[in-house]
Amino acid sequence: MRVLTRRAAGMSALVLAFGTFAGPAHAKGPGQSESEIDVGGSRSGTALVSKITYSGSTKGSGGGSRGVTPVGDWTPPACWYEPRSAEEFAKYVEDMFTETVNTPGQHSYAKTSVGMFRDEYKDGTYKNYNLDEKDEGNFWVAVQDEDRWMEPEAQLCDEPPFWVENGDAPPVRNAVTPQVLAELAYNQIQLPATEVTLAPAETTKVNLPTWAWLDRATFKEVSVTAQLNAGGFNIQATTTARPVSLRLEPGTADAETYPASGECALNDDGSIGEPYAKGKADRTPPCGLKYLRSSGNGTFGLQATVTWEITWTGSGGTGGDLPAGTFGADQAVTVQEIQSVNR
């Protein structure tokens, strides 16, 4: 396996600095072709664009971006490494070089930097982009999550492009695998809006148990599949989120929840809680709350948070669990000072 020298790493850093300063172009979003470049200036002038595609219940597919928040301090990768064939990598570098040196008004420093980068792969450590060995391996390149490029974690994939022979494992963390794809799919999941049904609805009474529930037709499992087809690799992973519980936080200390923990578990039929119906006035709701004082001229912010169990399956029979996630929303509840009512 041929690897980069420190000299090459330094030149790569120069080119990345050029991309930050001069930015002759900016790349499209994840999953789109590297050839789709808009001239006009951007921080990602030299950034390779991910070839991972996503399908299923993805952010934006339903008119919003209601993502799942991992429980704990784990987060999906903000950067990772993907394979590129020798031909793909050569075309990328040559196109970048040509565009940079031919851009009117481009600083000589940028032209020198991109030229040094090109020389390393064309006439330096690598000879003609390893095209004579194109069937024996791939270049691996760093890619960032376009939505998280400002985060420190997105800067951790700082290795310049390197060659890996077929059958060898890339010697870097976050080289794309089915599990990495599953973790990236986790970050793309769109969840249904968390708005519980209440009875009484919107306006309730002091000391009156309020029933709360989620319809199983709305709160069912959702999945996102991430696939990478590049450099001779064709792997995929499907990440699935399944609702398991609902937590109610009344928005005031002067309230009680049912159950006392405020955590309503998933029923056998996939629903959460139980709808109120005539004749249940004397029963304690299996999921709900009771306010002990009026909200006055305002409202209380009831927060309903659903916990989702996350699992994945991928190419080659891989699979497992990922950290559970949550998603919640506030609902305005008016509480009136009436001690007793007839339902």
mmCIF file of C-alpha atoms in Angstrom:
data_model
loop_
_atom_site.group_PDB
_atom_site.id
_atom_site.type_symbol
_atom_site.label_atom_id
_atom_site.label_comp_id
_atom_site.label_asym_id
_atom_site.label_seq_id
_atom_site.Cartn_x
_atom_site.Cartn_y
_atom_site.Cartn_z
ATOM 1 C CA MET A 1 0.000 0.000 0.000
ATOM 2 C CA ARG A 2 1.302 3.457 -0.876
ATOM 3 C CA VAL A 3 0.822 6.104 1.781
ATOM 4 C CA LEU A 4 1.230 9.863 1.957
ATOM 5 C CA THR A 5 4.268 11.568 3.409
ATOM 6 C CA ARG A 6 4.222 14.452 5.874
ATOM 7 C CA ARG A 7 5.141 16.666 2.940
ATOM 8 C CA ALA A 8 1.951 15.620 1.163
ATOM 9 C CA ALA A 9 -0.098 16.220 4.286
ATOM 10 C CA GLY A 10 1.308 19.721 4.518
ATOM 11 C CA MET A 11 0.432 20.432 0.907
ATOM 12 C CA SER A 12 -3.077 19.110 1.482
ATOM 13 C CA ALA A 13 -3.440 21.545 4.352
ATOM 14 C CA LEU A 14 -2.363 24.362 2.028
ATOM 15 C CA VAL A 15 -4.993 23.385 -0.498
ATOM 16 C CA LEU A 16 -7.672 23.217 2.173
ATOM 17 C CA ALA A 17 -6.609 26.660 3.360
ATOM 18 C CA PHE A 18 -6.965 27.864 -0.218
ATOM 19 C CA GLY A 19 -10.481 26.479 -0.284
ATOM 20 C CA THR A 20 -11.317 28.467 2.823
ATOM 21 C CA PHE A 21 -9.889 31.756 1.566
ATOM 22 C CA ALA A 22 -10.468 31.876 -2.134
ATOM 23 C CA GLY A 23 -13.266 29.411 -2.641
ATOM 24 C CA PRO A 24 -13.595 29.294 -6.417
ATOM 25 C CA ALA A 25 -16.550 26.947 -6.120
ATOM 26 C CA HIS A 26 -18.855 25.231 -3.734
ATOM 27 C CA ALA A 27 -20.054 21.671 -3.808
ATOM 28 C CA LYS A 28 -23.584 20.399 -3.735
ATOM 29 C CA GLY A 29 -25.188 18.550 -0.821
ATOM 30 C CA PRO A 30 -24.592 14.964 0.253
ATOM 31 C CA GLY A 31 -25.319 12.310 -2.313
ATOM 32 C CA GLN A 32 -24.801 14.538 -5.354
ATOM 33 C CA SER A 33 -22.091 14.284 -7.951
ATOM 34 C CA GLU A 34 -18.718 15.929 -7.471
ATOM 35 C CA SER A 35 -19.076 17.354 -10.970
ATOM 36 C CA GLU A 36 -22.048 19.438 -9.863
ATOM 37 C CA ILE A 37 -20.128 22.549 -8.862
ATOM 38 C CA ASP A 38 -21.428 26.089 -8.681
ATOM 39 C CA VAL A 39 -18.913 28.846 -9.340
ATOM 40 C CA GLY A 40 -19.382 31.668 -6.880
ATOM 41 C CA GLY A 41 -17.293 31.268 -3.749
ATOM 42 C CA SER A 42 -17.779 29.030 -0.741
ATOM 43 C CA ARG A 43 -15.894 27.466 2.135
ATOM 44 C CA SER A 44 -15.952 24.037 0.439
ATOM 45 C CA GLY A 45 -14.128 24.873 -2.750
ATOM 46 C CA THR A 46 -11.890 21.822 -2.463
ATOM 47 C CA ALA A 47 -14.175 19.569 -0.445
ATOM 48 C CA LEU A 48 -15.122 16.266 -1.925
ATOM 49 C CA VAL A 49 -18.853 15.704 -1.814
ATOM 50 C CA SER A 50 -20.279 12.587 -0.238
ATOM 51 C CA LYS A 51 -21.686 9.942 -2.541
ATOM 52 C CA ILE A 52 -23.919 8.494 0.161
ATOM 53 C CA THR A 53 -27.608 8.592 -0.734
ATOM 54 C CA TYR A 54 -30.520 8.428 1.688
ATOM 55 C CA SER A 55 -34.050 7.131 1.252
ATOM 56 C CA GLY A 56 -37.038 6.593 3.506
ATOM 57 C CA SER A 57 -38.334 8.896 6.220
ATOM 58 C CA THR A 58 -35.588 11.462 5.787
ATOM 59 C CA LYS A 59 -35.404 15.064 6.958
ATOM 60 C CA GLY A 60 -37.337 17.255 4.585
ATOM 61 C CA SER A 61 -39.259 14.357 3.045
ATOM 62 C CA GLY A 62 -42.337 15.284 5.024
ATOM 63 C CA GLY A 63 -42.059 19.048 5.007
ATOM 64 C CA GLY A 64 -39.871 19.447 8.072
ATOM 65 C CA SER A 65 -36.630 18.438 9.743
ATOM 66 C CA ARG A 66 -37.729 16.856 12.998
ATOM 67 C CA GLY A 67 -34.599 14.910 13.844
ATOM 68 C CA VAL A 68 -33.989 12.537 16.704
ATOM 69 C CA THR A 69 -31.729 13.687 19.562
ATOM 70 C CA PRO A 70 -29.442 10.936 20.888
ATOM 71 C CA VAL A 71 -29.661 10.115 24.584
ATOM 72 C CA GLY A 72 -26.288 10.713 26.252
ATOM 73 C CA ASP A 73 -23.204 12.290 24.711
ATOM 74 C CA TRP A 74 -23.029 10.180 21.527
ATOM 75 C CA THR A 75 -23.539 11.856 18.152
ATOM 76 C CA PRO A 76 -23.391 10.487 14.583
ATOM 77 C CA PRO A 77 -20.119 11.165 12.724
ATOM 78 C CA ALA A 78 -19.647 14.718 11.470
ATOM 79 C CA CYS A 79 -16.980 13.507 9.024
ATOM 80 C CA TRP A 80 -15.903 10.213 7.516
ATOM 81 C CA TYR A 81 -13.837 8.655 4.733
ATOM 82 C CA GLU A 82 -15.179 7.259 1.448
ATOM 83 C CA PRO A 83 -13.507 5.371 -1.432
ATOM 84 C CA ARG A 84 -12.947 6.821 -4.899
ATOM 85 C CA SER A 85 -11.601 4.981 -7.903
ATOM 86 C CA ALA A 86 -8.314 6.153 -9.378
ATOM 87 C CA GLU A 87 -10.212 7.568 -12.372
ATOM 88 C CA GLU A 88 -12.668 9.472 -10.170
ATOM 89 C CA PHE A 89 -9.929 10.905 -7.995
ATOM 90 C CA ALA A 90 -7.770 11.897 -10.966
ATOM 91 C CA LYS A 91 -10.677 13.701 -12.604
ATOM 92 C CA TYR A 92 -11.497 15.534 -9.391
ATOM 93 C CA VAL A 93 -7.931 16.778 -8.863
ATOM 94 C CA GLU A 94 -7.441 17.748 -12.510
ATOM 95 C CA ASP A 95 -10.764 19.612 -12.609
ATOM 96 C CA MET A 96 -9.919 21.419 -9.358
ATOM 97 C CA PHE A 97 -6.473 22.376 -10.694
ATOM 98 C CA THR A 98 -7.824 23.607 -14.026
ATOM 99 C CA GLU A 99 -10.585 25.656 -12.441
ATOM 100 C CA THR A 100 -8.242 27.231 -9.900
ATOM 101 C CA VAL A 101 -5.495 28.308 -12.282
ATOM 102 C CA ASN A 102 -8.017 29.633 -14.815
ATOM 103 C CA THR A 103 -10.178 31.613 -12.405
ATOM 104 C CA PRO A 104 -9.682 35.350 -13.137
ATOM 105 C CA GLY A 105 -8.126 37.206 -10.232
ATOM 106 C CA GLN A 106 -7.214 34.030 -8.365
ATOM 107 C CA HIS A 107 -4.374 34.616 -5.880
ATOM 108 C CA SER A 108 -1.006 33.156 -6.859
ATOM 109 C CA TYR A 109 -0.822 31.462 -3.440
ATOM 110 C CA ALA A 110 -3.947 29.467 -4.254
ATOM 111 C CA LYS A 111 -2.576 28.450 -7.639
ATOM 112 C CA THR A 112 0.711 27.360 -6.066
ATOM 113 C CA SER A 113 -1.052 25.386 -3.362
ATOM 114 C CA VAL A 114 -3.343 23.511 -5.692
ATOM 115 C CA GLY A 115 -0.405 22.859 -8.001
ATOM 116 C CA MET A 116 1.594 21.292 -5.158
ATOM 117 C CA PHE A 117 -1.356 19.131 -4.238
ATOM 118 C CA ARG A 118 -1.759 17.970 -7.842
ATOM 119 C CA ASP A 119 1.969 17.228 -8.207
ATOM 120 C CA GLU A 120 1.927 14.916 -5.192
ATOM 121 C CA TYR A 121 -0.659 12.632 -6.787
ATOM 122 C CA LYS A 122 0.445 13.029 -10.385
ATOM 123 C CA ASP A 123 4.252 13.047 -10.180
ATOM 124 C CA GLY A 124 5.165 12.689 -6.494
ATOM 125 C CA THR A 125 4.468 9.910 -4.011
ATOM 126 C CA TYR A 126 1.787 8.660 -6.387
ATOM 127 C CA LYS A 127 2.511 8.244 -10.084
ATOM 128 C CA ASN A 128 -0.273 9.411 -12.383
ATOM 129 C CA TYR A 129 -2.919 8.889 -9.714
ATOM 130 C CA ASN A 130 -2.142 5.137 -9.549
ATOM 131 C CA LEU A 131 -4.062 4.700 -12.789
ATOM 132 C CA ASP A 132 -1.785 1.808 -13.723
ATOM 133 C CA GLU A 133 -3.017 0.071 -10.558
ATOM 134 C CA LYS A 134 -6.627 1.190 -10.814
ATOM 135 C CA ASP A 135 -8.006 -2.333 -10.366
ATOM 136 C CA GLU A 136 -5.918 -2.981 -7.270
ATOM 137 C CA GLY A 137 -7.387 -0.435 -4.875
ATOM 138 C CA ASN A 138 -8.982 2.970 -4.261
ATOM 139 C CA PHE A 139 -8.181 6.392 -2.930
ATOM 140 C CA TRP A 140 -9.982 7.182 0.321
ATOM 141 C CA VAL A 141 -11.040 10.775 0.894
ATOM 142 C CA ALA A 142 -12.411 12.764 3.824
ATOM 143 C CA VAL A 143 -16.000 14.010 3.627
ATOM 144 C CA GLN A 144 -17.923 16.291 6.002
ATOM 145 C CA ASP A 145 -21.583 16.455 6.943
ATOM 146 C CA GLU A 146 -22.643 19.603 5.097
ATOM 147 C CA ASP A 147 -24.974 20.580 7.963
ATOM 148 C CA ARG A 148 -22.249 20.266 10.620
ATOM 149 C CA TRP A 149 -19.081 21.551 8.948
ATOM 150 C CA MET A 150 -18.639 24.269 11.583
ATOM 151 C CA GLU A 151 -18.518 21.748 14.439
ATOM 152 C CA PRO A 152 -15.083 20.762 15.821
ATOM 153 C CA GLU A 153 -15.911 17.099 15.153
ATOM 154 C CA ALA A 154 -16.143 17.840 11.432
ATOM 155 C CA GLN A 155 -12.463 18.803 11.411
ATOM 156 C CA LEU A 156 -11.251 15.501 12.846
ATOM 157 C CA CYS A 157 -11.027 13.762 9.468
ATOM 158 C CA ASP A 158 -7.860 15.598 8.507
ATOM 159 C CA GLU A 159 -5.976 12.867 6.633
ATOM 160 C CA PRO A 160 -5.243 13.814 3.005
ATOM 161 C CA PRO A 161 -6.464 11.374 0.341
ATOM 162 C CA PHE A 162 -4.630 8.055 0.591
ATOM 163 C CA TRP A 163 -4.479 4.783 -1.348
ATOM 164 C CA VAL A 164 -5.754 1.484 0.058
ATOM 165 C CA GLU A 165 -5.298 -1.799 -1.755
ATOM 166 C CA ASN A 166 -8.266 -4.109 -2.192
ATOM 167 C CA GLY A 167 -8.822 -6.251 0.890
ATOM 168 C CA ASP A 168 -6.956 -3.917 3.256
ATOM 169 C CA ALA A 169 -8.744 -1.942 5.937
ATOM 170 C CA PRO A 170 -8.329 1.852 5.701
ATOM 171 C CA PRO A 171 -6.028 2.874 8.599
ATOM 172 C CA VAL A 172 -8.337 5.657 9.812
ATOM 173 C CA ARG A 173 -11.272 6.071 12.137
ATOM 174 C CA ASN A 174 -14.694 6.523 10.509
ATOM 175 C CA ALA A 175 -13.803 4.822 7.233
ATOM 176 C CA VAL A 176 -17.265 4.122 5.847
ATOM 177 C CA THR A 177 -18.726 0.712 6.765
ATOM 178 C CA PRO A 178 -22.315 -0.504 7.107
ATOM 179 C CA GLN A 179 -22.273 0.662 10.735
ATOM 180 C CA VAL A 180 -20.992 4.124 9.804
ATOM 181 C CA LEU A 181 -23.767 4.291 7.191
ATOM 182 C CA ALA A 182 -26.272 3.314 9.900
ATOM 183 C CA GLU A 183 -24.979 6.088 12.160
ATOM 184 C CA LEU A 184 -25.242 8.614 9.344
ATOM 185 C CA ALA A 185 -28.787 7.426 8.570
ATOM 186 C CA TYR A 186 -29.612 8.032 12.267
ATOM 187 C CA ASN A 187 -28.894 11.712 11.693
ATOM 188 C CA GLN A 188 -31.267 11.817 8.707
ATOM 189 C CA ILE A 189 -34.349 10.353 10.394
ATOM 190 C CA GLN A 190 -37.447 12.541 10.378
ATOM 191 C CA LEU A 191 -39.940 11.855 13.145
ATOM 192 C CA PRO A 192 -43.639 12.680 13.338
ATOM 193 C CA ALA A 193 -44.619 15.774 15.302
ATOM 194 C CA THR A 194 -44.999 14.981 18.983
ATOM 195 C CA GLU A 195 -48.408 16.422 19.817
ATOM 196 C CA VAL A 196 -50.406 14.348 22.242
ATOM 197 C CA THR A 197 -54.186 14.264 22.239
ATOM 198 C CA LEU A 198 -55.631 15.612 25.499
ATOM 199 C CA ALA A 199 -59.039 15.298 27.090
ATOM 200 C CA PRO A 200 -60.149 17.872 27.990
ATOM 201 C CA ALA A 201 -58.427 19.401 24.962
ATOM 202 C CA GLU A 202 -56.390 22.636 25.317
ATOM 203 C CA THR A 203 -58.437 23.946 28.261
ATOM 204 C CA THR A 204 -58.655 21.830 31.385
ATOM 205 C CA LYS A 205 -59.645 22.443 34.997
ATOM 206 C CA VAL A 206 -57.792 22.618 38.283
ATOM 207 C CA ASN A 207 -57.726 19.200 40.038
ATOM 208 C CA LEU A 208 -59.305 17.491 37.031
ATOM 209 C CA PRO A 209 -57.351 14.505 35.626
ATOM 210 C CA THR A 210 -56.433 15.179 32.003
ATOM 211 C CA TRP A 211 -56.055 12.130 29.761
ATOM 212 C CA ALA A 212 -53.216 11.996 27.244
ATOM 213 C CA TRP A 213 -52.520 9.560 24.405
ATOM 214 C CA LEU A 214 -50.759 9.058 21.080
ATOM 215 C CA ASP A 215 -52.434 7.308 18.180
ATOM 216 C CA ARG A 216 -50.613 4.190 16.985
ATOM 217 C CA ALA A 217 -51.444 5.147 13.371
ATOM 218 C CA THR A 218 -49.237 8.247 13.727
ATOM 219 C CA PHE A 219 -46.563 6.897 16.026
ATOM 220 C CA LYS A 220 -45.193 3.899 14.233
ATOM 221 C CA GLU A 221 -41.615 2.995 13.435
ATOM 222 C CA VAL A 222 -39.764 4.951 10.773
ATOM 223 C CA SER A 223 -36.662 3.979 8.802
ATOM 224 C CA VAL A 224 -33.908 5.574 6.734
ATOM 225 C CA THR A 225 -31.576 3.659 4.405
ATOM 226 C CA ALA A 226 -28.093 4.985 3.615
ATOM 227 C CA GLN A 227 -26.268 3.555 0.595
ATOM 228 C CA LEU A 228 -22.789 4.090 -0.820
ATOM 229 C CA ASN A 229 -21.946 2.996 -4.353
ATOM 230 C CA ALA A 230 -18.442 4.276 -5.093
ATOM 231 C CA GLY A 231 -14.995 2.947 -5.858
ATOM 232 C CA GLY A 232 -16.304 -0.567 -6.396
ATOM 233 C CA PHE A 233 -18.052 -0.537 -3.015
ATOM 234 C CA ASN A 234 -21.805 -1.027 -2.863
ATOM 235 C CA ILE A 235 -22.926 -1.203 0.758
ATOM 236 C CA GLN A 236 -25.999 -0.068 2.629
ATOM 237 C CA ALA A 237 -27.576 0.098 6.071
ATOM 238 C CA THR A 238 -31.110 0.743 7.294
ATOM 239 C CA THR A 239 -31.661 2.497 10.601
ATOM 240 C CA THR A 240 -35.056 2.108 12.240
ATOM 241 C CA ALA A 241 -36.585 4.152 15.047
ATOM 242 C CA ARG A 242 -39.432 2.642 17.070
ATOM 243 C CA PRO A 243 -41.355 4.639 19.734
ATOM 244 C CA VAL A 244 -41.194 3.046 23.180
ATOM 245 C CA SER A 245 -42.424 5.644 25.679
ATOM 246 C CA LEU A 246 -43.850 9.135 26.185
ATOM 247 C CA ARG A 247 -42.674 11.485 28.921
ATOM 248 C CA LEU A 248 -44.964 14.282 30.133
ATOM 249 C CA GLU A 249 -43.598 17.409 31.811
ATOM 250 C CA PRO A 250 -46.513 19.685 32.835
ATOM 251 C CA GLY A 251 -44.627 22.993 32.662
ATOM 252 C CA THR A 252 -45.196 23.767 36.340
ATOM 253 C CA ALA A 253 -44.283 22.167 39.655
ATOM 254 C CA ASP A 254 -47.915 22.495 40.726
ATOM 255 C CA ALA A 255 -49.059 19.392 38.890
ATOM 256 C CA GLU A 256 -49.174 15.617 39.121
ATOM 257 C CA THR A 257 -48.533 13.109 36.370
ATOM 258 C CA TYR A 258 -49.950 9.667 35.648
ATOM 259 C CA PRO A 259 -48.011 7.532 36.218
ATOM 260 C CA ALA A 260 -46.102 9.436 38.888
ATOM 261 C CA SER A 261 -42.841 9.122 36.937
ATOM 262 C CA GLY A 262 -44.389 10.966 33.997
ATOM 263 C CA GLU A 263 -43.218 8.130 31.706
ATOM 264 C CA CYS A 264 -46.020 6.449 29.748
ATOM 265 C CA ALA A 265 -44.994 3.114 28.226
ATOM 266 C CA LEU A 266 -45.900 1.754 24.815
ATOM 267 C CA ASN A 267 -49.016 -0.439 24.768
ATOM 268 C CA ASP A 268 -49.092 -3.875 23.154
ATOM 269 C CA ASP A 269 -50.955 -2.467 20.154
ATOM 270 C CA GLY A 270 -48.332 0.234 19.545
ATOM 271 C CA SER A 271 -50.296 3.131 21.022
ATOM 272 C CA ILE A 272 -49.318 5.180 24.077
ATOM 273 C CA GLY A 273 -51.869 6.037 26.741
ATOM 274 C CA GLU A 274 -55.589 5.503 26.358
ATOM 275 C CA PRO A 275 -58.205 7.716 24.690
ATOM 276 C CA TYR A 276 -60.801 9.200 27.005
ATOM 277 C CA ALA A 277 -64.353 8.015 26.450
ATOM 278 C CA LYS A 278 -67.672 8.591 28.143
ATOM 279 C CA GLY A 279 -67.903 6.676 31.382
ATOM 280 C CA LYS A 280 -64.254 7.021 32.338
ATOM 281 C CA ALA A 281 -64.692 10.187 34.413
ATOM 282 C CA ASP A 282 -64.086 8.367 37.706
ATOM 283 C CA ARG A 283 -61.027 6.492 36.467
ATOM 284 C CA THR A 284 -57.397 7.506 36.786
ATOM 285 C CA PRO A 285 -55.874 7.884 33.312
ATOM 286 C CA PRO A 286 -53.048 5.439 32.575
ATOM 287 C CA CYS A 287 -51.228 8.354 30.951
ATOM 288 C CA GLY A 288 -52.003 11.959 31.805
ATOM 289 C CA LEU A 289 -51.673 14.722 34.347
ATOM 290 C CA LYS A 290 -53.523 16.901 36.808
ATOM 291 C CA TYR A 291 -52.880 20.591 37.347
ATOM 292 C CA LEU A 292 -53.180 21.873 40.919
ATOM 293 C CA ARG A 293 -53.510 25.568 40.132
ATOM 294 C CA SER A 294 -54.837 27.827 37.422
ATOM 295 C CA SER A 295 -52.651 29.139 34.605
ATOM 296 C CA GLY A 296 -54.257 32.560 35.166
ATOM 297 C CA ASN A 297 -54.271 34.700 32.037
ATOM 298 C CA GLY A 298 -51.588 32.573 30.415
ATOM 299 C CA THR A 299 -50.892 28.931 29.696
ATOM 300 C CA PHE A 300 -48.615 26.168 30.898
ATOM 301 C CA GLY A 301 -46.097 24.710 28.452
ATOM 302 C CA LEU A 302 -46.733 20.984 28.485
ATOM 303 C CA GLN A 303 -43.724 19.191 27.047
ATOM 304 C CA ALA A 304 -44.342 15.794 25.502
ATOM 305 C CA THR A 305 -41.187 13.853 24.642
ATOM 306 C CA VAL A 306 -41.163 10.483 22.917
ATOM 307 C CA THR A 307 -38.242 8.106 23.392
ATOM 308 C CA TRP A 308 -37.320 6.063 20.326
ATOM 309 C CA GLU A 309 -35.442 2.765 20.288
ATOM 310 C CA ILE A 310 -32.921 2.736 17.416
ATOM 311 C CA THR A 311 -31.685 -0.395 15.634
ATOM 312 C CA TRP A 312 -29.952 -1.072 12.316
ATOM 313 C CA THR A 313 -29.285 -3.783 9.754
ATOM 314 C CA GLY A 314 -26.738 -3.633 6.970
ATOM 315 C CA SER A 315 -24.812 -5.350 4.213
ATOM 316 C CA GLY A 316 -23.239 -8.705 4.985
ATOM 317 C CA GLY A 317 -25.684 -9.551 7.763
ATOM 318 C CA THR A 318 -24.426 -6.754 9.991
ATOM 319 C CA GLY A 319 -26.637 -4.965 12.480
ATOM 320 C CA GLY A 320 -27.216 -4.020 16.082
ATOM 321 C CA ASP A 321 -28.402 -1.260 18.373
ATOM 322 C CA LEU A 322 -27.657 2.437 18.354
ATOM 323 C CA PRO A 323 -28.218 4.869 21.244
ATOM 324 C CA ALA A 324 -31.875 5.623 21.941
ATOM 325 C CA GLY A 325 -33.136 9.009 20.817
ATOM 326 C CA THR A 326 -35.778 11.508 21.846
ATOM 327 C CA PHE A 327 -37.916 14.117 20.189
ATOM 328 C CA GLY A 328 -40.333 16.432 21.924
ATOM 329 C CA ALA A 329 -42.494 19.507 21.543
ATOM 330 C CA ASP A 330 -44.345 21.998 23.732
ATOM 331 C CA GLN A 331 -48.112 22.353 23.860
ATOM 332 C CA ALA A 332 -49.905 25.304 25.423
ATOM 333 C CA VAL A 333 -52.438 24.193 28.041
ATOM 334 C CA THR A 334 -54.948 26.558 29.655
ATOM 335 C CA VAL A 335 -56.003 25.625 33.205
ATOM 336 C CA GLN A 336 -59.122 27.249 34.624
ATOM 337 C CA GLU A 337 -59.992 27.688 38.289
ATOM 338 C CA ILE A 338 -63.071 25.437 38.456
ATOM 339 C CA GLN A 339 -63.046 22.823 41.165
ATOM 340 C CA SER A 340 -65.585 20.384 39.805
ATOM 341 C CA VAL A 341 -67.290 19.729 36.512
ATOM 342 C CA ASN A 342 -69.598 17.093 35.105
ATOM 343 C CA ARG A 343 -68.321 15.147 32.141
#
